[in-house]
PDB file of C-alpha atoms and ligand atoms in Angstrom:
ATOM      1  CA  MET T   1       4.575  -0.732 -13.092  1.00  0.00           C
ATOM      2  CA  SER T   2       5.858  -4.064 -11.730  1.00  0.00           C
ATOM      3  CA  MET T   3       8.849  -3.393  -9.770  1.00  0.00           C
ATOM      4  CA  PRO T   4      10.835  -6.083  -8.293  1.00  0.00           C
ATOM      5  CA  ILE T   5      10.025  -6.149  -4.441  1.00  0.00           C
ATOM      6  CA  ALA T   6      11.720  -7.431  -1.697  1.00  0.00           C
ATOM      7  CA  PHE T   7      10.191  -8.545   1.750  1.00  0.00           C
ATOM      8  CA  TYR T   8      11.999  -8.999   4.968  1.00  0.00           C
ATOM      9  CA  ILE T   9      11.402 -10.971   7.967  1.00  0.00           C
ATOM     10  CA  CYS T  10      13.229  -9.557  10.768  1.00  0.00           C
ATOM     11  CA  LEU T  11      14.092 -11.237  13.951  1.00  0.00           C
ATOM     12  CA  THR T  12      15.891  -9.133  16.247  1.00  0.00           C
ATOM     13  CA  LEU T  13      17.794  -9.682  19.491  1.00  0.00           C
ATOM     14  CA  ILE T  14      18.545  -6.431  21.284  1.00  0.00           C
ATOM     15  CA  LEU T  15      20.865  -5.860  24.042  1.00  0.00           C
ATOM     16  CA  PHE T  16      21.546  -2.774  25.910  1.00  0.00           C
ATOM     17  CA  ILE T  17      24.458  -2.259  28.356  1.00  0.00           C
ATOM     18  CA  PHE T  18      24.047   0.916  30.200  1.00  0.00           C
ATOM     19  CA  SER T  19      27.158   2.481  32.311  1.00  0.00           C
ATOM     20  CA  GLY T  20      26.209   5.804  33.838  1.00  0.00           C
ATOM     21  CA  THR T  21      25.043   8.257  31.441  1.00  0.00           C
ATOM     22  CA  ASP T  22      26.674   6.730  28.245  1.00  0.00           C
ATOM     23  CA  GLY T  23      24.906   3.822  26.940  1.00  0.00           C
ATOM     24  CA  TYR T  24      25.933   1.087  24.544  1.00  0.00           C
ATOM     25  CA  PHE T  25      23.767  -0.552  22.005  1.00  0.00           C
ATOM     26  CA  TYR T  26      24.004  -4.289  20.559  1.00  0.00           C
ATOM     27  CA  HIS T  27      21.717  -5.751  18.382  1.00  0.00           C
ATOM     28  CA  ARG T  28      21.663  -8.712  15.862  1.00  0.00           C
ATOM     29  CA  LEU T  29      19.277  -8.548  12.930  1.00  0.00           C
ATOM     30  CA  ALA T  30      18.131 -11.348  10.719  1.00  0.00           C
ATOM     31  CA  GLN T  31      16.669 -10.621   7.524  1.00  0.00           C
ATOM     32  CA  CYS T  32      14.993 -13.032   4.874  1.00  0.00           C
ATOM     33  CA  ARG T  33      14.984 -11.343   1.571  1.00  0.00           C
ATOM     34  CA  PHE T  34      13.053 -12.939  -1.468  1.00  0.00           C
ATOM     35  CA  SER T  35      11.099 -11.134  -4.385  1.00  0.00           C
ATOM     36  CA  SER T  36       9.449 -14.107  -6.176  1.00  0.00           C
ATOM     37  CA  LYS T  37       6.943 -16.688  -5.002  1.00  0.00           C
ATOM     38  CA  ASP T  38       9.244 -19.608  -6.438  1.00  0.00           C
ATOM     39  CA  LEU T  39      11.553 -18.059  -3.811  1.00  0.00           C
ATOM     40  CA  HIS T  40      14.340 -17.936  -6.297  1.00  0.00           C
ATOM     41  CA  GLY T  41      17.508 -16.141  -4.698  1.00  0.00           C
ATOM     42  CA  ILE T  42      15.977 -16.162  -1.320  1.00  0.00           C
ATOM     43  CA  GLU T  43      18.546 -14.816   1.127  1.00  0.00           C
ATOM     44  CA  LEU T  44      19.332 -14.992   4.731  1.00  0.00           C
ATOM     45  CA  ILE T  45      21.242 -11.854   6.162  1.00  0.00           C
ATOM     46  CA  ASP T  46      22.430 -12.376   9.630  1.00  0.00           C
ATOM     47  CA  SER T  47      23.723  -9.009  11.258  1.00  0.00           C
ATOM     48  CA  TYR T  48      25.838  -8.224  14.407  1.00  0.00           C
ATOM     49  CA  VAL T  49      25.741  -4.744  14.928  1.00  0.00           C
ATOM     50  CA  PHE T  50      27.552  -2.531  17.864  1.00  0.00           C
ATOM     51  CA  ASN T  51      26.389   0.726  18.363  1.00  0.00           C
ATOM     52  CA  LYS T  52      24.659   1.157  14.801  1.00  0.00           C
ATOM     53  CA  ALA T  53      27.956  -0.144  13.212  1.00  0.00           C
ATOM     54  CA  GLU T  54      27.575  -3.610  11.658  1.00  0.00           C
ATOM     55  CA  TYR T  55      30.818  -5.739  12.322  1.00  0.00           C
ATOM     56  CA  VAL T  56      29.861  -9.002  10.887  1.00  0.00           C
ATOM     57  CA  ARG T  57      27.556 -10.509   8.717  1.00  0.00           C
ATOM     58  CA  PHE T  58      26.352 -13.859   7.498  1.00  0.00           C
ATOM     59  CA  ASN T  59      25.174 -13.892   4.106  1.00  0.00           C
ATOM     60  CA  SER T  60      23.417 -17.237   2.806  1.00  0.00           C
ATOM     61  CA  THR T  61      24.236 -16.597  -0.652  1.00  0.00           C
ATOM     62  CA  VAL T  62      27.907 -16.367  -0.075  1.00  0.00           C
ATOM     63  CA  GLY T  63      27.851 -19.045   2.711  1.00  0.00           C
ATOM     64  CA  ARG T  64      30.048 -17.505   5.007  1.00  0.00           C
ATOM     65  CA  TYR T  65      30.858 -14.695   7.327  1.00  0.00           C
ATOM     66  CA  VAL T  66      32.255 -11.606   6.409  1.00  0.00           C
ATOM     67  CA  GLY T  67      33.810  -8.962   8.793  1.00  0.00           C
ATOM     68  CA  TYR T  68      33.945  -5.264   8.671  1.00  0.00           C
ATOM     69  CA  THR T  69      35.942  -4.298  11.609  1.00  0.00           C
ATOM     70  CA  GLU T  70      38.917  -5.873  13.031  1.00  0.00           C
ATOM     71  CA  TYR T  71      36.874  -7.418  15.719  1.00  0.00           C
ATOM     72  CA  GLY T  72      34.294  -8.505  12.942  1.00  0.00           C
ATOM     73  CA  VAL T  73      37.126 -10.118  10.806  1.00  0.00           C
ATOM     74  CA  LYS T  74      38.337 -11.980  13.711  1.00  0.00           C
ATOM     75  CA  ASN T  75      35.143 -13.530  14.379  1.00  0.00           C
ATOM     76  CA  ALA T  76      34.317 -14.126  10.736  1.00  0.00           C
ATOM     77  CA  LYS T  77      37.437 -16.237  10.489  1.00  0.00           C
ATOM     78  CA  ALA T  78      36.680 -18.175  13.626  1.00  0.00           C
ATOM     79  CA  TRP T  79      33.043 -18.864  12.534  1.00  0.00           C
ATOM     80  CA  ASN T  80      33.987 -19.550   9.071  1.00  0.00           C
ATOM     81  CA  SER T  81      36.253 -22.562  10.106  1.00  0.00           C
ATOM     82  CA  ASP T  82      33.373 -24.040  12.101  1.00  0.00           C
ATOM     83  CA  ALA T  83      31.194 -26.171   9.815  1.00  0.00           C
ATOM     84  CA  GLY T  84      28.907 -26.657  12.583  1.00  0.00           C
ATOM     85  CA  ILE T  85      28.089 -22.959  12.606  1.00  0.00           C
ATOM     86  CA  LEU T  86      27.824 -22.431   9.126  1.00  0.00           C
ATOM     87  CA  GLY T  87      25.501 -25.361   8.881  1.00  0.00           C
ATOM     88  CA  GLN T  88      23.549 -23.718  11.696  1.00  0.00           C
ATOM     89  CA  GLU T  89      22.955 -20.720   9.736  1.00  0.00           C
ATOM     90  CA  GLN T  90      22.335 -22.236   6.312  1.00  0.00           C
ATOM     91  CA  ALA T  91      19.667 -24.453   8.162  1.00  0.00           C
ATOM     92  CA  GLU T  92      18.020 -21.064   9.240  1.00  0.00           C
ATOM     93  CA  LEU T  93      17.500 -20.316   5.478  1.00  0.00           C
ATOM     94  CA  GLU T  94      15.427 -23.471   5.089  1.00  0.00           C
ATOM     95  CA  ARG T  95      13.611 -23.475   8.375  1.00  0.00           C
ATOM     96  CA  VAL T  96      12.715 -19.779   9.125  1.00  0.00           C
ATOM     97  CA  CYS T  97      12.980 -17.834   5.757  1.00  0.00           C
ATOM     98  CA  LYS T  98      11.391 -20.619   3.297  1.00  0.00           C
ATOM     99  CA  THR T  99       8.884 -21.503   5.887  1.00  0.00           C
ATOM    100  CA  GLY T 100       8.124 -17.784   6.793  1.00  0.00           C
ATOM    101  CA  ALA T 101       8.121 -16.702   2.787  1.00  0.00           C
ATOM    102  CA  ALA T 102       5.536 -19.626   1.931  1.00  0.00           C
ATOM    103  CA  ILE T 103       3.361 -18.389   5.087  1.00  0.00           C
ATOM    104  CA  ASP T 104       3.692 -14.592   3.909  1.00  0.00           C
ATOM    105  CA  TYR T 105       2.586 -15.580   0.338  1.00  0.00           C
ATOM    106  CA  SER T 106      -0.625 -17.613   1.322  1.00  0.00           C
ATOM    107  CA  ASN T 107      -1.562 -14.859   4.088  1.00  0.00           C
ATOM    108  CA  ILE T 108      -0.843 -11.606   2.484  1.00  0.00           C
ATOM    109  CA  LEU T 109       1.380 -11.436  -0.808  1.00  0.00           C
ATOM    110  CA  ASP T 110      -0.976 -13.445  -2.962  1.00  0.00           C
ATOM    111  CA  LYS T 111      -4.153 -11.426  -1.759  1.00  0.00           C
ATOM    112  CA  THR T 112      -5.703  -8.979  -3.995  1.00  0.00           C
ATOM    113  CA  VAL T 113      -8.022  -6.199  -3.056  1.00  0.00           C
ATOM    114  CA  GLU T 114     -10.191  -4.147  -5.480  1.00  0.00           C
ATOM    115  CA  PRO T 115      -9.923  -0.425  -5.415  1.00  0.00           C
ATOM    116  CA  HIS T 116     -12.709   1.948  -4.385  1.00  0.00           C
ATOM    117  CA  VAL T 117     -12.709   4.455  -7.066  1.00  0.00           C
ATOM    118  CA  ARG T 118     -14.185   8.142  -6.723  1.00  0.00           C
ATOM    119  CA  LEU T 119     -14.357  10.432  -9.861  1.00  0.00           C
ATOM    120  CA  SER T 120     -14.875  14.140  -8.848  1.00  0.00           C
ATOM    121  CA  SER T 121     -14.484  17.599 -10.369  1.00  0.00           C
ATOM    122  CA  VAL T 122     -11.565  19.787  -8.859  1.00  0.00           C
ATOM    123  CA  THR T 123     -10.293  23.339  -9.446  1.00  0.00           C
ATOM    124  CA  PRO T 124      -7.899  23.166 -12.155  1.00  0.00           C
ATOM    125  CA  PRO T 125      -4.526  24.979 -11.688  1.00  0.00           C
ATOM    126  CA  SER T 126      -4.638  28.295 -13.795  1.00  0.00           C
ATOM    127  CA  GLY T 127      -3.732  26.807 -17.004  1.00  0.00           C
ATOM    128  CA  ARG T 128      -4.918  25.892 -20.709  1.00  0.00           C
ATOM    129  CA  HIS T 129      -8.076  24.118 -19.604  1.00  0.00           C
ATOM    130  CA  PRO T 130     -10.805  25.606 -17.440  1.00  0.00           C
ATOM    131  CA  ALA T 131     -11.826  22.041 -16.328  1.00  0.00           C
ATOM    132  CA  MET T 132     -10.357  19.347 -14.207  1.00  0.00           C
ATOM    133  CA  LEU T 133     -11.360  15.655 -12.991  1.00  0.00           C
ATOM    134  CA  MET T 134      -9.952  13.762 -10.476  1.00  0.00           C
ATOM    135  CA  CYS T 135      -9.833  10.030 -10.496  1.00  0.00           C
ATOM    136  CA  SER T 136      -8.871   8.391  -7.188  1.00  0.00           C
ATOM    137  CA  ALA T 137      -8.460   4.532  -6.514  1.00  0.00           C
ATOM    138  CA  TYR T 138      -8.435   3.944  -2.805  1.00  0.00           C
ATOM    139  CA  ASP T 139      -7.324   1.139  -0.632  1.00  0.00           C
ATOM    140  CA  PHE T 140      -6.120  -1.690  -3.328  1.00  0.00           C
ATOM    141  CA  TYR T 141      -3.779  -4.256  -3.014  1.00  0.00           C
ATOM    142  CA  PRO T 142      -1.317  -5.077  -4.653  1.00  0.00           C
ATOM    143  CA  LYS T 143       0.682  -1.894  -5.759  1.00  0.00           C
ATOM    144  CA  PRO T 144       0.418  -2.249  -9.471  1.00  0.00           C
ATOM    145  CA  ILE T 145      -2.541  -0.533 -10.946  1.00  0.00           C
ATOM    146  CA  ARG T 146      -3.305   1.445 -14.204  1.00  0.00           C
ATOM    147  CA  VAL T 147      -5.685   4.602 -14.440  1.00  0.00           C
ATOM    148  CA  THR T 148      -6.410   5.666 -17.848  1.00  0.00           C
ATOM    149  CA  TRP T 149      -8.860   8.330 -19.111  1.00  0.00           C
ATOM    150  CA  LEU T 150     -11.426   7.930 -22.090  1.00  0.00           C
ATOM    151  CA  ARG T 151     -12.800  10.746 -24.056  1.00  0.00           C
ATOM    152  CA  ASP T 152     -15.713   9.428 -26.316  1.00  0.00           C
ATOM    153  CA  GLY T 153     -14.146   5.941 -25.927  1.00  0.00           C
ATOM    154  CA  ARG T 154     -10.614   7.022 -26.836  1.00  0.00           C
ATOM    155  CA  GLU T 155      -7.529   6.978 -24.821  1.00  0.00           C
ATOM    156  CA  VAL T 156      -6.606  10.571 -23.861  1.00  0.00           C
ATOM    157  CA  LYS T 157      -2.730  10.873 -23.195  1.00  0.00           C
ATOM    158  CA  SER T 158      -2.132  14.654 -22.919  1.00  0.00           C
ATOM    159  CA  ASP T 159      -2.957  16.949 -19.921  1.00  0.00           C
ATOM    160  CA  VAL T 160      -3.068  13.809 -17.529  1.00  0.00           C
ATOM    161  CA  THR T 161      -1.032  13.935 -14.533  1.00  0.00           C
ATOM    162  CA  SER T 162      -1.093  11.121 -12.021  1.00  0.00           C
ATOM    163  CA  THR T 163       0.673  10.751  -8.546  1.00  0.00           C
ATOM    164  CA  GLU T 164       2.666   7.404  -8.094  1.00  0.00           C
ATOM    165  CA  GLU T 165       0.874   4.626  -6.107  1.00  0.00           C
ATOM    166  CA  LEU T 166       1.218   6.017  -2.439  1.00  0.00           C
ATOM    167  CA  ALA T 167       1.411   3.527   0.365  1.00  0.00           C
ATOM    168  CA  ASN T 168      -1.139   4.032   2.993  1.00  0.00           C
ATOM    169  CA  GLY T 169       0.888   2.497   5.413  1.00  0.00           C
ATOM    170  CA  ASP T 170      -1.303  -0.466   6.122  1.00  0.00           C
ATOM    171  CA  TRP T 171      -0.554  -2.732   3.206  1.00  0.00           C
ATOM    172  CA  TYR T 172      -3.006  -0.741   0.824  1.00  0.00           C
ATOM    173  CA  TYR T 173      -2.394   1.796  -1.727  1.00  0.00           C
ATOM    174  CA  GLN T 174      -4.236   4.710  -3.354  1.00  0.00           C
ATOM    175  CA  ILE T 175      -3.296   6.790  -6.621  1.00  0.00           C
ATOM    176  CA  HIS T 176      -4.640   9.907  -7.824  1.00  0.00           C
ATOM    177  CA  SER T 177      -4.716  10.681 -11.565  1.00  0.00           C
ATOM    178  CA  HIS T 178      -5.950  14.180 -13.004  1.00  0.00           C
ATOM    179  CA  LEU T 179      -7.405  15.036 -16.399  1.00  0.00           C
ATOM    180  CA  GLU T 180      -7.361  18.814 -17.444  1.00  0.00           C
ATOM    181  CA  TYR T 181     -10.016  19.536 -20.177  1.00  0.00           C
ATOM    182  CA  THR T 182     -12.106  21.826 -21.934  1.00  0.00           C
ATOM    183  CA  PRO T 183     -15.767  20.585 -21.803  1.00  0.00           C
ATOM    184  CA  LYS T 184     -17.629  19.715 -25.139  1.00  0.00           C
ATOM    185  CA  SER T 185     -21.147  19.448 -25.092  1.00  0.00           C
ATOM    186  CA  GLY T 186     -22.485  15.742 -25.664  1.00  0.00           C
ATOM    187  CA  GLU T 187     -19.102  14.237 -24.979  1.00  0.00           C
ATOM    188  CA  LYS T 188     -18.245  11.243 -22.579  1.00  0.00           C
ATOM    189  CA  ILE T 189     -15.541  11.203 -20.251  1.00  0.00           C
ATOM    190  CA  SER T 190     -14.616   8.000 -18.396  1.00  0.00           C
ATOM    191  CA  CYS T 191     -11.774   6.814 -15.889  1.00  0.00           C
ATOM    192  CA  MET T 192     -10.876   3.248 -16.725  1.00  0.00           C
ATOM    193  CA  VAL T 193      -9.214   1.335 -13.826  1.00  0.00           C
ATOM    194  CA  GLU T 194      -7.229  -2.076 -14.433  1.00  0.00           C
ATOM    195  CA  HIS T 195      -6.010  -3.939 -11.327  1.00  0.00           C
ATOM    196  CA  ILE T 196      -5.182  -7.572 -10.670  1.00  0.00           C
ATOM    197  CA  SER T 197      -8.194  -7.704  -8.394  1.00  0.00           C
ATOM    198  CA  LEU T 198     -10.746  -6.942 -11.400  1.00  0.00           C
ATOM    199  CA  THR T 199     -11.760  -9.505 -13.777  1.00  0.00           C
ATOM    200  CA  GLU T 200     -12.270  -6.902 -16.474  1.00  0.00           C
ATOM    201  CA  PRO T 201     -11.398  -3.123 -16.607  1.00  0.00           C
ATOM    202  CA  MET T 202     -13.766  -0.759 -14.435  1.00  0.00           C
ATOM    203  CA  MET T 203     -15.140   1.922 -15.989  1.00  0.00           C
ATOM    204  CA  TYR T 204     -16.106   5.176 -14.297  1.00  0.00           C
ATOM    205  CA  HIS T 205     -18.341   7.630 -16.361  1.00  0.00           C
ATOM    206  CA  TRP T 206     -18.496  11.318 -15.479  1.00  0.00           C
ATOM    207  CA  ASP T 207     -21.796  12.806 -15.084  1.00  0.00           C
ATOM    208  CA  PRO T 208     -21.557  16.634 -15.398  1.00  0.00           C
ATOM    209  CA  SER T 209     -24.834  17.510 -14.344  1.00  0.00           C
ATOM    210  CA  LEU T 210     -24.289  17.820 -10.817  1.00  0.00           C
ATOM    211  CA  PRO T 211     -21.322  17.076  -8.511  1.00  0.00           C
ATOM    212  CA  GLU T 212     -21.727  13.906  -6.338  1.00  0.00           C
ATOM    213  CA  ALA T 213     -21.777  16.598  -2.966  1.00  0.00           C
ATOM    214  CA  GLU T 214     -24.522  18.591  -4.514  1.00  0.00           C
ATOM    215  CA  ARG T 215     -26.596  15.624  -5.258  1.00  0.00           C
ATOM    216  CA  ASN T 216     -26.238  14.201  -1.941  1.00  0.00           C
ATOM    217  CA  LYS T 217     -27.244  17.650  -0.460  1.00  0.00           C
ATOM    218  CA  ILE T 218     -30.369  17.679  -2.408  1.00  0.00           C
ATOM    219  CA  ALA T 219     -31.027  14.062  -1.704  1.00  0.00           C
ATOM    220  CA  ILE T 220     -30.606  14.614   1.934  1.00  0.00           C
ATOM    221  CA  GLY T 221     -32.705  17.917   1.852  1.00  0.00           C
ATOM    222  CA  ALA T 222     -35.441  15.755   0.047  1.00  0.00           C
ATOM    223  CA  SER T 223     -35.366  12.956   2.375  1.00  0.00           C
ATOM    224  CA  GLY T 224     -35.699  15.517   5.306  1.00  0.00           C
ATOM    225  CA  LEU T 225     -38.701  17.262   3.615  1.00  0.00           C
ATOM    226  CA  VAL T 226     -40.662  13.988   3.238  1.00  0.00           C
ATOM    227  CA  LEU T 227     -39.902  12.914   6.744  1.00  0.00           C
ATOM    228  CA  GLY T 228     -40.958  16.289   8.221  1.00  0.00           C
ATOM    229  CA  THR T 229     -44.111  16.321   6.177  1.00  0.00           C
ATOM    230  CA  ILE T 230     -45.224  12.785   7.344  1.00  0.00           C
ATOM    231  CA  LEU T 231     -44.375  13.628  10.675  1.00  0.00           C
ATOM    232  CA  ALA T 232     -46.394  16.988  10.574  1.00  0.00           C
ATOM    233  CA  LEU T 233     -49.507  15.021   8.996  1.00  0.00           C
ATOM    234  CA  ALA T 234     -49.305  12.500  11.696  1.00  0.00           C
ATOM    235  CA  GLY T 235     -49.024  15.210  14.217  1.00  0.00           C
ATOM    236  CA  LEU T 236     -52.098  17.045  12.728  1.00  0.00           C
ATOM    237  CA  ILE T 237     -54.297  14.106  12.397  1.00  0.00           C
ATOM    238  CA  TYR T 238     -53.434  13.269  15.813  1.00  0.00           C
ATOM    239  CA  TYR T 239     -54.335  16.629  17.160  1.00  0.00           C
ATOM    240  CA  LYS T 240     -57.442  16.761  15.253  1.00  0.00           C
ATOM    241  CA  LYS T 241     -58.941  13.397  16.269  1.00  0.00           C
ATOM    242  CA  LYS T 242     -58.054  14.206  19.944  1.00  0.00           C
ATOM    243  CA  SER T 243     -59.614  17.600  19.687  1.00  0.00           C
ATOM    244  CA  SER T 244     -62.684  16.240  18.261  1.00  0.00           C
ATOM    245  CA  GLY T 245     -63.205  13.600  21.096  1.00  0.00           C
ATOM    246  CA  VAL T 246     -62.605  10.526  19.028  1.00  0.00           C
ATOM    247  CA  LEU T 247     -59.421   9.420  21.360  1.00  0.00           C
TER     248      LEU T 247
HETATM  249  C1  NAG P   1      24.777 -11.430  -0.451  1.00  0.00           C
HETATM  250  O1  NAG P   1      25.737 -11.959  -1.439  1.00  0.00           O
HETATM  251  C2  NAG P   1      25.446 -12.083  -2.901  1.00  0.00           C
HETATM  252  C3  NAG P   1      26.529 -12.583  -3.570  1.00  0.00           C
HETATM  253  O2  NAG P   1      27.701 -11.850  -3.313  1.00  0.00           O
HETATM  254  C4  NAG P   1      25.322 -10.562  -3.262  1.00  0.00           C
HETATM  255  O3  NAG P   1      24.795 -10.666  -4.700  1.00  0.00           O
HETATM  256  C5  NAG P   1      23.849 -10.067  -2.500  1.00  0.00           C
HETATM  257  O4  NAG P   1      23.982  -8.544  -2.685  1.00  0.00           O
HETATM  258  C6  NAG P   1      24.549 -10.403  -0.706  1.00  0.00           C
HETATM  259  N1  NAG P   1      23.406  -9.666   0.010  1.00  0.00           N
HETATM  260  C7  NAG P   1      23.497  -8.543   0.702  1.00  0.00           C
HETATM  261  C8  NAG P   1      22.119  -8.184   1.286  1.00  0.00           C
HETATM  262  O5  NAG P   1      24.387  -8.011   0.936  1.00  0.00           O
END
């Protein structure tokens, strides 16, 4: 559930050189790589790339440049013999990476956002059981979460399938867990969600009486009926009063 994560701060310098229809593409990419709040092992990788091929790179853990082409090796040799250049790169680790990572933790990485959970009945795949429930958790952060099923208070492990935590692409995640089952009268089925944003596990109990969509339709229909009746009565009273000459 808790996998090591790496975050990158990328600073990119891009230079295009066009000559006729052929183009050349030079770019320089600086990455800050870190995976824990104590910034243990934080690393600056400064890459020089020509036409998609990285030819020389500074790795702050190594403290030197490494060349990958003849030209890159030549540059690495020259820059590695210059204490000023090496010192500048190492200073960037402090100035850019450590400062930036601390800001990332306080602004994003330390934040937690509660999931919105929906429990619904879905069509089971033709299989051993006639019914299937889906417990969906939406828009939570960070990624680790635990979604489990309880039947009369006891955890069910069989006939349960779940997606991975799916990235929405906007920092939030969603997950969907399915339980295939054969309904028994009087039993209580619940979906339990555990997440760092919650002080205690959240329980969602399945109400087999009517699916939520049906209940909503009935609620909307009933509201419409009440509103319609009130308007009709008001209209009738108005009409009566008017025709009897009171107004
Ligand atoms: C940087 O160098 C260290 C030490 O050799 C290595 O463990 C690490 O993987 C390197 N980082 C990258 C991104 O290549």
